[in-house]
Amino acid sequence: MNLLSSAWFWLLIIVAIVIIRDVFIQKAHTITHNFPIVGHFRYWLERIGPELRQYIVANNREELPFNRQERSWIYASSKNENNLQGFGTDQDFSSPGYIFIKNAMMGYNPHTTHLFNKNPGALPAAKVIGLYHKRAKPFRPYSVVNISGMSYGSLSAKAVESLNKGALLAGCYHNTGEGSLSPYHQNGADVMLNIGTAYFGVRELDGRFSMEKLKQKVTENPCIKAIELKLSQGAKPGKGGMLPKSKINKEIAEIRHIPMDKDAISPAFHSEFSNVPEMVDFIEAMATETGLPVGVKSAIGKLEQWEELAAFMAKTDKGPDFITIDGGEGGTGAAPHAFADHVSMPFTFAFAKIYQIFQRHNLTDKIFFIASGKLGFPEKALMAFAMGADSIHIAREAMMSIGCIQAQKCHTNHCPTGIATSNKWLQAGIDVTLKSERFYRYHYTLVKEIAEITHACGYEHPCQMTMDDIEWSMGDNNRTMALSKALGYTKTDVSYSGLEELVKCPHLGGLNARKRLSL
């Protein structure tokens, strides 16, 4: 009883101290001043609000960026668990923008010896990157689904390593993100080297781009198959990033070629060029010096400079070998709300506008189009292919496959799953062997279902999908409309002579995966 009395005594002392602090000392929070003790519950509930909504309040289809049904499909697929659903769909078919895929009466039935029946997770891209511009080392991606740019530093070392080893199993390539090539990107998978405005990894200490460092990096790392010049990204176009010096360790400094005693600032724009002709010259110089295909990644807003680029390319036969179009709904480790919510167009409209510009200049069969922005699901991927995409990039979906729970703590360095943090303790729970297998299983399932739906539509390869094969719900009177009518164009036919020809291509990537599968 004395112990209980003592506990109550100390509890009253703590309460009294909190009340004195709230009422007489702190001036920042009116709620706790006016309602000491009880007011603290308001801030506690606000802090756990996302978790309450995620697991208790929200239904299966209403969360953003990814709803519970989408996350559950990724988790089940990555764990090789049952990802089916019973008793029919719970979707609202009349909601605006709902995707309908038109199956054929009698679909495409692959022969028993067909590659799909040997390995349903293998599906090479229909186009070769860099072939039109006669690059020394053209590249055909082994998979139509690949990992988008996520830097080491933004993601943890174990997360990057898990994704790269998973990409090795899948045969897809792994985009480095603008943080440059790290040791964790070098576990056997094909790599796309991303170069941003700060030229991390291929720069002098003062920030100037170094062609010699780029040539050295490509020569020493044959895993690099293509170079992506990042103009902007969907979540923060026209906004550079910052890595505070407190997070810069010796390894990151050496990888990025930056000093350790200063914040690493990514400028909003490139210093090596300021107009379209200069950008094309820069691209051509990198392609000539490295032999690799070079493309650009961008969010889409104003179209005048894209018109200029297309006209310049048509006139000179020079320019990017591929264009990655990143929708405004794309993700990032950190971005201002206004940029993430309001700057740049969402993927569907962004892609449609850019594709039509290059189509008017007869360039769509010469450029490899990469689509990015919440497309890591079969129906969304197939919509992108029907619109003219040659492959898709996935980022947050890949993160979820290795354990991301959409905690939305990426910008705080306190990611509870250890994926988007440099905290060693939080990273310790990542089993690289297990997580790499989970990414592979997710990728395998995604590609397999893309192929299965393609077959149901009567085609062998998703490049054969047309804009009349996809319809959107218009949201009124149960009316639907084909993409060709809704977006105002019909995609250019892709030259395609069968999956066997793609597999025999001398420029086909995914060599280590093909060796493992004896393909």
Short mmCIF file of C-alpha atoms in Angstrom, two decimals:
data_model
loop_
_atom_site.label_atom_id
_atom_site.label_comp_id
_atom_site.label_asym_id
_atom_site.label_seq_id
_atom_site.Cartn_x
_atom_site.Cartn_y
_atom_site.Cartn_z
CA MET A 1 0.00 0.00 0.00
CA ASN A 2 2.93 2.32 0.79
CA LEU A 3 4.38 1.54 -2.68
CA LEU A 4 1.04 2.36 -4.32
CA SER A 5 0.80 5.59 -2.37
CA SER A 6 4.33 6.45 -3.44
CA ALA A 7 3.50 5.81 -7.11
CA TRP A 8 0.45 8.06 -6.89
CA PHE A 9 2.55 10.71 -5.16
CA TRP A 10 5.13 10.76 -7.97
CA LEU A 11 2.40 10.74 -10.60
CA LEU A 12 0.84 13.83 -9.01
CA ILE A 13 4.27 15.50 -8.93
CA ILE A 14 4.72 14.82 -12.69
CA VAL A 15 1.23 16.12 -13.45
CA ALA A 16 1.90 19.28 -11.44
CA ILE A 17 5.20 19.87 -13.27
CA VAL A 18 3.50 19.43 -16.65
CA ILE A 19 0.70 21.84 -15.66
CA ILE A 20 3.19 24.47 -14.45
CA ARG A 21 5.21 24.10 -17.68
CA ASP A 22 2.12 24.27 -19.91
CA VAL A 23 0.51 27.25 -18.21
CA PHE A 24 3.45 29.40 -17.11
CA ILE A 25 6.54 28.45 -19.17
CA GLN A 26 5.80 27.27 -22.71
CA LYS A 27 4.28 29.83 -25.10
CA ALA A 28 4.23 27.83 -28.36
CA HIS A 29 1.00 25.84 -27.97
CA THR A 30 -2.27 27.52 -26.99
CA ILE A 31 -4.05 24.16 -26.72
CA THR A 32 -1.78 22.86 -23.96
CA HIS A 33 -1.77 26.26 -22.23
CA ASN A 34 -5.56 26.32 -22.06
CA PHE A 35 -5.96 22.58 -21.47
CA PRO A 36 -2.85 21.28 -19.69
CA ILE A 37 -2.47 17.49 -19.66
CA VAL A 38 -5.58 16.83 -21.85
CA GLY A 39 -4.19 19.07 -24.62
CA HIS A 40 -1.24 16.73 -25.09
CA PHE A 41 -3.58 13.97 -26.28
CA ARG A 42 -4.49 16.14 -29.28
CA TYR A 43 -0.87 16.20 -30.47
CA TRP A 44 -0.40 12.51 -29.76
CA LEU A 45 -3.50 11.60 -31.80
CA GLU A 46 -2.34 13.90 -34.61
CA ARG A 47 1.01 12.15 -34.68
CA ILE A 48 -0.50 8.68 -35.06
CA GLY A 49 -3.30 9.91 -37.34
CA PRO A 50 -1.82 8.40 -40.55
CA GLU A 51 -1.51 5.01 -38.87
CA LEU A 52 -5.07 5.20 -37.53
CA ARG A 53 -6.44 6.03 -40.97
CA GLN A 54 -4.28 3.43 -42.68
CA TYR A 55 -5.25 0.48 -40.51
CA ILE A 56 -8.59 1.39 -38.91
CA VAL A 57 -10.51 4.25 -40.54
CA ALA A 58 -9.94 4.13 -44.32
CA ASN A 59 -11.56 1.51 -46.52
CA ASN A 60 -9.69 -0.70 -48.97
CA ARG A 61 -9.88 1.73 -51.90
CA GLU A 62 -9.68 5.29 -50.60
CA GLU A 63 -6.12 5.82 -49.35
CA LEU A 64 -3.43 7.72 -51.22
CA PRO A 65 -0.81 7.49 -52.64
CA PHE A 66 -1.53 3.72 -52.64
CA ASN A 67 -4.67 2.24 -51.18
CA ARG A 68 -4.84 -0.85 -48.99
CA GLN A 69 -5.94 -3.12 -51.84
CA GLU A 70 -2.95 -2.09 -53.96
CA ARG A 71 -0.50 -2.53 -51.11
CA SER A 72 -1.98 -5.90 -50.21
CA TRP A 73 -1.59 -7.10 -53.80
CA ILE A 74 2.08 -6.10 -53.81
CA TYR A 75 2.75 -7.67 -50.40
CA ALA A 76 1.04 -10.95 -51.30
CA SER A 77 2.76 -11.11 -54.69
CA SER A 78 6.19 -10.45 -53.18
CA LYS A 79 5.69 -13.17 -50.56
CA ASN A 80 4.33 -15.65 -53.13
CA GLU A 81 1.08 -15.77 -51.21
CA ASN A 82 -2.50 -15.86 -52.48
CA ASN A 83 -3.05 -12.49 -54.21
CA LEU A 84 -6.47 -13.37 -55.59
CA GLN A 85 -9.82 -11.97 -54.49
CA GLY A 86 -13.14 -13.68 -54.09
CA PHE A 87 -16.82 -12.85 -54.53
CA GLY A 88 -16.20 -10.31 -57.28
CA THR A 89 -14.80 -6.81 -57.40
CA ASP A 90 -15.45 -4.04 -54.88
CA GLN A 91 -14.52 -1.34 -57.40
CA ASP A 92 -16.90 1.40 -58.54
CA PHE A 93 -17.05 0.83 -62.29
CA SER A 94 -18.69 4.22 -62.89
CA SER A 95 -15.95 6.27 -61.23
CA PRO A 96 -14.24 8.69 -63.67
CA GLY A 97 -11.06 7.31 -65.18
CA TYR A 98 -11.79 3.69 -64.29
CA ILE A 99 -9.81 1.44 -66.67
CA PHE A 100 -11.56 -1.19 -68.78
CA ILE A 101 -9.37 -3.58 -70.81
CA LYS A 102 -11.16 -5.14 -73.78
CA ASN A 103 -10.48 -8.84 -74.02
CA ALA A 104 -10.80 -10.76 -77.31
CA MET A 105 -13.40 -13.46 -77.91
CA MET A 106 -10.53 -15.90 -78.44
CA GLY A 107 -7.21 -14.74 -77.06
CA TYR A 108 -3.61 -15.58 -77.86
CA ASN A 109 -2.74 -19.10 -76.69
CA PRO A 110 1.05 -19.53 -76.33
CA HIS A 111 2.47 -22.88 -77.39
CA THR A 112 3.83 -25.19 -74.71
CA THR A 113 7.38 -24.36 -75.86
CA HIS A 114 6.70 -20.60 -75.78
CA LEU A 115 8.95 -18.46 -73.57
CA PHE A 116 5.92 -17.52 -71.46
CA ASN A 117 5.47 -21.17 -70.46
CA LYS A 118 9.19 -21.51 -69.73
CA ASN A 119 9.42 -18.32 -67.69
CA PRO A 120 6.28 -16.16 -67.32
CA GLY A 121 8.35 -13.43 -65.66
CA ALA A 122 10.52 -12.80 -68.75
CA LEU A 123 9.29 -10.24 -71.26
CA PRO A 124 11.90 -8.23 -73.23
CA ALA A 125 11.15 -4.76 -74.59
CA ALA A 126 10.09 -4.60 -78.24
CA LYS A 127 12.48 -1.75 -79.10
CA VAL A 128 16.25 -1.40 -78.87
CA ILE A 129 17.49 1.76 -77.13
CA GLY A 130 20.10 3.64 -79.16
CA LEU A 131 19.80 1.63 -82.38
CA TYR A 132 18.40 4.50 -84.48
CA HIS A 133 21.22 6.87 -83.52
CA LYS A 134 23.78 4.10 -84.13
CA ARG A 135 25.21 4.15 -80.62
CA ALA A 136 28.20 1.84 -80.16
CA LYS A 137 26.41 -0.17 -77.45
CA PRO A 138 22.64 -0.34 -78.15
CA PHE A 139 20.56 -1.91 -75.41
CA ARG A 140 17.34 -3.92 -75.41
CA PRO A 141 16.01 -4.21 -71.82
CA TYR A 142 15.35 -7.82 -70.87
CA SER A 143 12.18 -6.69 -69.09
CA VAL A 144 9.42 -4.22 -69.88
CA VAL A 145 9.32 -3.44 -66.12
CA ASN A 146 12.39 -1.87 -64.49
CA ILE A 147 13.39 -0.11 -61.27
CA SER A 148 13.15 3.68 -61.34
CA GLY A 149 15.74 6.07 -59.96
CA MET A 150 16.16 5.89 -56.18
CA SER A 151 19.50 7.08 -54.83
CA TYR A 152 21.71 5.52 -52.22
CA GLY A 153 21.40 8.12 -49.48
CA SER A 154 17.70 8.53 -50.10
CA LEU A 155 17.33 4.76 -49.68
CA SER A 156 19.42 2.77 -47.25
CA ALA A 157 22.35 0.63 -48.33
CA LYS A 158 20.47 -2.58 -47.56
CA ALA A 159 17.40 -1.43 -49.48
CA VAL A 160 19.45 -0.60 -52.59
CA GLU A 161 21.32 -3.89 -52.34
CA SER A 162 18.05 -5.82 -51.95
CA LEU A 163 16.58 -4.19 -55.05
CA ASN A 164 19.71 -4.75 -57.12
CA LYS A 165 19.96 -8.42 -56.19
CA GLY A 166 16.25 -8.77 -56.90
CA ALA A 167 16.77 -7.08 -60.27
CA LEU A 168 19.51 -9.61 -60.99
CA LEU A 169 17.05 -12.45 -60.41
CA ALA A 170 14.37 -10.74 -62.52
CA GLY A 171 16.67 -9.61 -65.33
CA CYS A 172 15.43 -6.03 -65.16
CA TYR A 173 17.72 -3.02 -64.93
CA HIS A 174 18.19 -0.84 -61.86
CA ASN A 175 18.26 2.96 -62.21
CA THR A 176 20.77 4.49 -59.77
CA GLY A 177 18.93 7.73 -59.08
CA GLU A 178 20.93 10.97 -59.14
CA GLY A 179 23.04 9.85 -56.15
CA SER A 180 25.18 7.93 -58.68
CA LEU A 181 26.45 4.37 -58.79
CA SER A 182 27.17 2.91 -55.35
CA PRO A 183 28.65 -0.48 -54.40
CA TYR A 184 25.10 -1.55 -53.54
CA HIS A 185 24.05 -1.12 -57.19
CA GLN A 186 26.77 -3.53 -58.31
CA ASN A 187 25.49 -7.02 -57.57
CA GLY A 188 25.08 -8.25 -61.14
CA ALA A 189 21.97 -6.49 -62.46
CA ASP A 190 21.98 -4.19 -65.47
CA VAL A 191 22.19 -0.53 -64.41
CA MET A 192 20.91 2.74 -65.84
CA LEU A 193 23.12 5.58 -64.60
CA ASN A 194 21.07 8.64 -63.65
CA ILE A 195 22.83 12.02 -63.89
CA GLY A 196 21.08 14.91 -62.19
CA THR A 197 21.73 18.63 -61.95
CA ALA A 198 24.53 18.21 -59.37
CA TYR A 199 26.34 15.61 -61.54
CA PHE A 200 26.99 13.43 -58.50
CA GLY A 201 29.63 10.79 -59.15
CA VAL A 202 30.75 12.39 -62.42
CA ARG A 203 31.81 15.80 -61.17
CA GLU A 204 34.66 17.80 -59.76
CA LEU A 205 34.46 18.87 -56.13
CA ASP A 206 33.33 22.33 -57.22
CA GLY A 207 30.29 20.80 -58.94
CA ARG A 208 31.41 21.00 -62.57
CA PHE A 209 30.59 18.02 -64.78
CA SER A 210 33.56 15.80 -65.63
CA MET A 211 33.45 13.81 -68.87
CA GLU A 212 36.61 11.98 -67.83
CA LYS A 213 34.98 10.77 -64.62
CA LEU A 214 31.93 9.62 -66.60
CA LYS A 215 34.09 7.71 -69.07
CA GLN A 216 36.03 6.12 -66.22
CA LYS A 217 32.85 5.08 -64.41
CA VAL A 218 31.37 3.49 -67.54
CA THR A 219 34.64 1.73 -68.42
CA GLU A 220 35.10 0.33 -64.92
CA ASN A 221 31.46 -0.75 -64.59
CA PRO A 222 30.21 -2.72 -67.61
CA CYS A 223 26.91 -3.23 -65.77
CA ILE A 224 25.99 0.33 -66.88
CA LYS A 225 23.90 -0.08 -70.02
CA ALA A 226 22.41 3.40 -70.49
CA ILE A 227 22.60 6.96 -69.15
CA GLU A 228 19.57 8.95 -68.04
CA LEU A 229 19.96 12.72 -67.88
CA LYS A 230 17.44 13.97 -65.32
CA LEU A 231 15.91 17.32 -66.24
CA SER A 232 13.24 17.11 -63.55
CA GLN A 233 11.03 14.59 -61.76
CA GLY A 234 7.31 14.39 -61.21
CA ALA A 235 7.22 15.05 -57.47
CA LYS A 236 9.34 18.22 -57.56
CA PRO A 237 9.96 19.61 -61.06
CA GLY A 238 12.17 22.69 -61.09
CA LYS A 239 13.28 21.98 -57.52
CA GLY A 240 16.73 20.72 -56.54
CA GLY A 241 17.33 18.39 -53.62
CA MET A 242 19.48 18.70 -50.52
CA LEU A 243 21.37 16.13 -48.51
CA PRO A 244 22.34 17.73 -45.15
CA LYS A 245 25.98 17.36 -44.13
CA SER A 246 24.88 15.48 -41.01
CA LYS A 247 23.84 12.58 -43.26
CA ILE A 248 26.98 12.65 -45.44
CA ASN A 249 29.39 9.95 -44.38
CA LYS A 250 32.74 9.14 -45.97
CA GLU A 251 31.22 6.54 -48.30
CA ILE A 252 28.50 8.84 -49.65
CA ALA A 253 31.04 11.65 -50.09
CA GLU A 254 33.30 9.37 -52.14
CA ILE A 255 30.43 8.03 -54.26
CA ARG A 256 29.00 11.45 -55.05
CA HIS A 257 32.34 13.29 -55.22
CA ILE A 258 31.25 15.87 -52.66
CA PRO A 259 32.89 17.31 -49.52
CA MET A 260 31.74 16.01 -46.14
CA ASP A 261 31.61 19.39 -44.39
CA LYS A 262 28.94 20.99 -46.58
CA ASP A 263 25.30 20.29 -47.37
CA ALA A 264 25.01 18.59 -50.78
CA ILE A 265 22.80 20.90 -52.82
CA SER A 266 21.29 19.79 -56.13
CA PRO A 267 20.64 22.90 -58.24
CA ALA A 268 17.22 23.32 -59.77
CA PHE A 269 18.67 23.36 -63.28
CA HIS A 270 21.67 22.09 -65.24
CA SER A 271 24.81 24.20 -65.58
CA GLU A 272 26.13 22.38 -68.68
CA PHE A 273 23.35 23.64 -70.95
CA SER A 274 20.58 26.23 -71.00
CA ASN A 275 18.76 25.58 -74.27
CA VAL A 276 17.72 22.71 -76.53
CA PRO A 277 20.70 22.72 -78.96
CA GLU A 278 23.16 22.81 -76.05
CA MET A 279 21.35 19.94 -74.33
CA VAL A 280 21.43 17.85 -77.52
CA ASP A 281 25.16 18.58 -77.88
CA PHE A 282 25.69 17.44 -74.28
CA ILE A 283 23.73 14.23 -74.90
CA GLU A 284 25.65 13.51 -78.11
CA ALA A 285 28.98 14.12 -76.37
CA MET A 286 28.15 11.65 -73.59
CA ALA A 287 26.93 9.06 -76.11
CA THR A 288 30.04 9.46 -78.26
CA GLU A 289 32.48 9.26 -75.36
CA THR A 290 30.82 6.29 -73.63
CA GLY A 291 29.18 4.46 -76.54
CA LEU A 292 26.01 4.14 -74.44
CA PRO A 293 22.45 5.21 -75.26
CA VAL A 294 21.59 8.47 -73.52
CA GLY A 295 18.09 9.67 -72.69
CA VAL A 296 16.31 12.31 -70.64
CA LYS A 297 13.88 12.12 -67.75
CA SER A 298 11.40 14.89 -67.13
CA ALA A 299 8.14 15.95 -65.59
CA ILE A 300 5.88 17.72 -68.09
CA GLY A 301 4.45 21.21 -67.91
CA LYS A 302 4.92 23.74 -70.70
CA LEU A 303 5.30 22.19 -74.14
CA GLU A 304 7.13 24.83 -76.20
CA GLN A 305 10.63 23.46 -75.56
CA TRP A 306 9.44 19.93 -76.25
CA GLU A 307 8.17 21.12 -79.61
CA GLU A 308 11.58 22.71 -80.21
CA LEU A 309 13.37 19.50 -79.21
CA ALA A 310 11.29 17.35 -81.55
CA ALA A 311 11.83 19.74 -84.46
CA PHE A 312 15.56 19.89 -83.75
CA MET A 313 15.81 16.09 -83.61
CA ALA A 314 13.89 15.68 -86.86
CA LYS A 315 16.19 18.18 -88.56
CA THR A 316 19.54 16.90 -87.23
CA ASP A 317 18.95 13.20 -86.50
CA LYS A 318 20.52 13.86 -83.09
CA GLY A 319 19.12 13.84 -79.58
CA PRO A 320 18.02 11.53 -76.77
CA ASP A 321 17.66 7.82 -77.45
CA PHE A 322 14.90 7.51 -74.87
CA ILE A 323 12.55 9.77 -72.98
CA THR A 324 11.33 8.96 -69.48
CA ILE A 325 8.07 10.77 -68.81
CA ASP A 326 7.45 11.10 -65.08
CA GLY A 327 3.92 11.88 -63.97
CA GLY A 328 3.23 14.52 -61.36
CA GLU A 329 1.92 11.76 -59.07
CA GLY A 330 5.45 10.31 -58.87
CA GLY A 331 7.15 9.93 -55.52
CA THR A 332 10.25 11.35 -53.88
CA GLY A 333 12.06 11.23 -50.56
CA ALA A 334 11.09 14.82 -49.81
CA ALA A 335 9.34 17.64 -51.65
CA PRO A 336 7.46 20.84 -50.80
CA HIS A 337 3.70 20.29 -50.77
CA ALA A 338 2.97 22.79 -53.53
CA PHE A 339 5.48 21.14 -55.86
CA ALA A 340 4.29 17.61 -55.12
CA ASP A 341 0.61 18.51 -55.32
CA HIS A 342 0.35 21.12 -58.06
CA VAL A 343 3.42 21.41 -60.31
CA SER A 344 3.57 19.29 -63.52
CA MET A 345 0.89 17.20 -65.17
CA PRO A 346 -0.20 13.71 -64.10
CA PHE A 347 1.20 10.83 -66.14
CA THR A 348 -1.71 10.19 -68.49
CA PHE A 349 -1.96 13.72 -69.84
CA ALA A 350 1.80 14.32 -69.70
CA PHE A 351 2.59 11.22 -71.75
CA ALA A 352 -0.19 11.85 -74.27
CA LYS A 353 0.94 15.41 -74.97
CA ILE A 354 4.64 14.55 -75.37
CA TYR A 355 3.99 11.46 -77.46
CA GLN A 356 1.84 13.45 -79.88
CA ILE A 357 4.54 16.08 -80.31
CA PHE A 358 7.11 13.48 -81.36
CA GLN A 359 4.52 11.65 -83.44
CA ARG A 360 3.89 14.80 -85.49
CA HIS A 361 7.62 14.86 -86.29
CA ASN A 362 7.67 11.13 -87.22
CA LEU A 363 9.97 10.27 -84.32
CA THR A 364 7.91 7.89 -82.20
CA ASP A 365 9.34 4.78 -83.88
CA LYS A 366 12.88 6.10 -83.31
CA ILE A 367 12.60 6.93 -79.60
CA PHE A 368 12.20 4.51 -76.70
CA PHE A 369 9.47 5.82 -74.38
CA ILE A 370 9.61 5.01 -70.66
CA ALA A 371 6.54 5.64 -68.50
CA SER A 372 6.72 6.43 -64.79
CA GLY A 373 4.19 7.34 -62.11
CA LYS A 374 2.25 4.74 -60.07
CA LEU A 375 2.22 2.21 -62.94
CA GLY A 376 3.38 -0.88 -61.06
CA PHE A 377 0.05 -2.70 -61.47
CA PRO A 378 -0.99 -4.79 -64.50
CA GLU A 379 -3.93 -2.66 -65.64
CA LYS A 380 -2.05 0.64 -65.30
CA ALA A 381 1.02 -0.75 -67.04
CA LEU A 382 -1.09 -2.00 -69.94
CA MET A 383 -2.73 1.40 -70.27
CA ALA A 384 0.76 2.92 -70.57
CA PHE A 385 1.76 0.38 -73.25
CA ALA A 386 -1.45 1.08 -75.16
CA MET A 387 -0.59 4.79 -75.11
CA GLY A 388 2.85 4.20 -76.64
CA ALA A 389 5.18 3.36 -73.73
CA ASP A 390 7.91 0.80 -74.44
CA SER A 391 8.63 0.05 -70.79
CA ILE A 392 7.65 1.27 -67.33
CA HIS A 393 9.66 2.34 -64.30
CA ILE A 394 8.54 1.43 -60.79
CA ALA A 395 9.82 2.95 -57.55
CA ARG A 396 7.46 3.02 -54.56
CA GLU A 397 5.90 -0.29 -55.64
CA ALA A 398 9.41 -1.79 -55.60
CA MET A 399 9.95 -0.32 -52.13
CA MET A 400 6.71 -1.88 -50.89
CA SER A 401 7.75 -5.26 -52.26
CA ILE A 402 10.75 -5.20 -49.89
CA GLY A 403 8.75 -4.04 -46.88
CA CYS A 404 7.77 -0.35 -47.17
CA ILE A 405 4.50 0.23 -45.27
CA GLN A 406 3.73 3.71 -46.66
CA ALA A 407 4.55 5.31 -43.32
CA GLN A 408 5.42 8.50 -45.25
CA LYS A 409 8.43 9.18 -43.02
CA CYS A 410 10.94 9.24 -45.91
CA HIS A 411 11.83 12.91 -45.32
CA THR A 412 12.48 12.44 -41.58
CA ASN A 413 15.24 9.78 -41.65
CA HIS A 414 13.00 7.73 -39.32
CA CYS A 415 11.57 5.20 -41.79
CA PRO A 416 10.34 2.40 -39.50
CA THR A 417 11.19 -0.33 -42.04
CA GLY A 418 14.79 0.81 -42.58
CA ILE A 419 14.24 1.37 -46.31
CA ALA A 420 14.38 5.17 -46.59
CA THR A 421 16.81 6.00 -43.81
CA SER A 422 20.53 6.05 -43.08
CA ASN A 423 19.89 4.97 -39.46
CA LYS A 424 21.94 1.80 -38.89
CA TRP A 425 19.59 0.45 -36.23
CA LEU A 426 16.52 0.77 -38.43
CA GLN A 427 18.35 -0.82 -41.37
CA ALA A 428 19.40 -3.79 -39.27
CA GLY A 429 16.02 -5.49 -39.70
CA ILE A 430 16.42 -5.80 -43.50
CA ASP A 431 17.38 -9.32 -44.58
CA VAL A 432 18.88 -8.69 -48.02
CA THR A 433 18.53 -12.29 -49.20
CA LEU A 434 14.85 -12.41 -48.24
CA LYS A 435 14.01 -8.93 -49.54
CA SER A 436 15.71 -9.46 -52.90
CA GLU A 437 13.65 -12.59 -53.38
CA ARG A 438 10.50 -10.62 -52.51
CA PHE A 439 11.20 -7.97 -55.12
CA TYR A 440 11.83 -10.72 -57.66
CA ARG A 441 8.51 -12.42 -56.82
CA TYR A 442 6.63 -9.11 -57.15
CA HIS A 443 8.32 -8.35 -60.47
CA TYR A 444 7.66 -11.89 -61.70
CA THR A 445 3.97 -11.65 -60.80
CA LEU A 446 3.56 -8.19 -62.33
CA VAL A 447 5.16 -9.23 -65.64
CA LYS A 448 3.26 -12.53 -65.65
CA GLU A 449 -0.10 -10.78 -65.20
CA ILE A 450 0.77 -8.15 -67.82
CA ALA A 451 1.47 -11.01 -70.24
CA GLU A 452 -1.67 -12.92 -69.27
CA ILE A 453 -3.94 -9.92 -69.86
CA THR A 454 -2.10 -9.21 -73.12
CA HIS A 455 -2.87 -12.78 -74.21
CA ALA A 456 -6.51 -12.34 -73.20
CA CYS A 457 -6.63 -9.34 -75.55
CA GLY A 458 -5.36 -11.49 -78.42
CA TYR A 459 -1.72 -10.36 -78.48
CA GLU A 460 1.65 -11.90 -77.68
CA HIS A 461 3.40 -8.74 -76.44
CA PRO A 462 2.06 -5.59 -74.71
CA CYS A 463 3.64 -3.43 -77.43
CA GLN A 464 0.78 -4.68 -79.64
CA MET A 465 -1.86 -3.14 -77.38
CA THR A 466 -3.71 -0.28 -79.04
CA MET A 467 -5.53 2.72 -77.65
CA ASP A 468 -8.81 1.17 -78.73
CA ASP A 469 -8.13 -1.81 -76.46
CA ILE A 470 -8.48 0.37 -73.35
CA GLU A 471 -11.53 2.37 -72.36
CA TRP A 472 -12.08 4.87 -69.58
CA SER A 473 -15.22 5.39 -67.59
CA MET A 474 -16.40 8.95 -68.15
CA GLY A 475 -18.19 8.99 -64.82
CA ASP A 476 -21.60 9.89 -66.21
CA ASN A 477 -24.45 7.61 -67.34
CA ASN A 478 -22.09 4.61 -67.32
CA ARG A 479 -20.53 5.95 -70.52
CA THR A 480 -17.06 4.76 -71.55
CA MET A 481 -14.63 6.08 -74.14
CA ALA A 482 -11.61 4.54 -75.87
CA LEU A 483 -8.25 6.10 -75.05
CA SER A 484 -7.85 7.11 -78.70
CA LYS A 485 -10.92 9.34 -78.46
CA ALA A 486 -10.36 10.52 -74.91
CA LEU A 487 -6.74 11.56 -75.54
CA GLY A 488 -7.06 12.49 -79.20
CA TYR A 489 -4.47 10.29 -80.90
CA THR A 490 -3.65 6.74 -81.98
CA LYS A 491 -0.22 5.39 -81.09
CA THR A 492 2.29 4.54 -83.80
CA ASP A 493 2.51 0.81 -84.53
CA VAL A 494 5.61 -0.81 -83.04
CA SER A 495 7.63 -3.01 -85.37
CA TYR A 496 7.31 -6.48 -83.88
CA SER A 497 8.14 -9.90 -85.33
CA GLY A 498 7.63 -12.16 -82.33
CA LEU A 499 9.03 -12.84 -78.89
CA GLU A 500 11.57 -15.39 -80.16
CA GLU A 501 13.24 -12.68 -82.24
CA LEU A 502 13.53 -10.44 -79.17
CA VAL A 503 15.22 -13.18 -77.16
CA LYS A 504 17.76 -13.78 -79.96
CA CYS A 505 18.69 -10.07 -80.13
CA PRO A 506 22.47 -9.48 -79.70
CA HIS A 507 21.71 -6.31 -77.72
CA LEU A 508 19.49 -8.05 -75.17
CA GLY A 509 20.25 -7.21 -71.56
CA GLY A 510 19.74 -9.31 -68.44
CA LEU A 511 22.66 -11.58 -69.31
CA ASN A 512 23.16 -12.87 -65.78
CA ALA A 513 19.45 -13.68 -65.42
CA ARG A 514 19.44 -15.40 -68.82
CA LYS A 515 22.44 -17.52 -67.84
CA ARG A 516 20.64 -18.59 -64.68
CA LEU A 517 17.54 -19.56 -66.68
CA SER A 518 19.49 -21.04 -69.62
CA LEU A 519 17.73 -18.70 -72.05
#
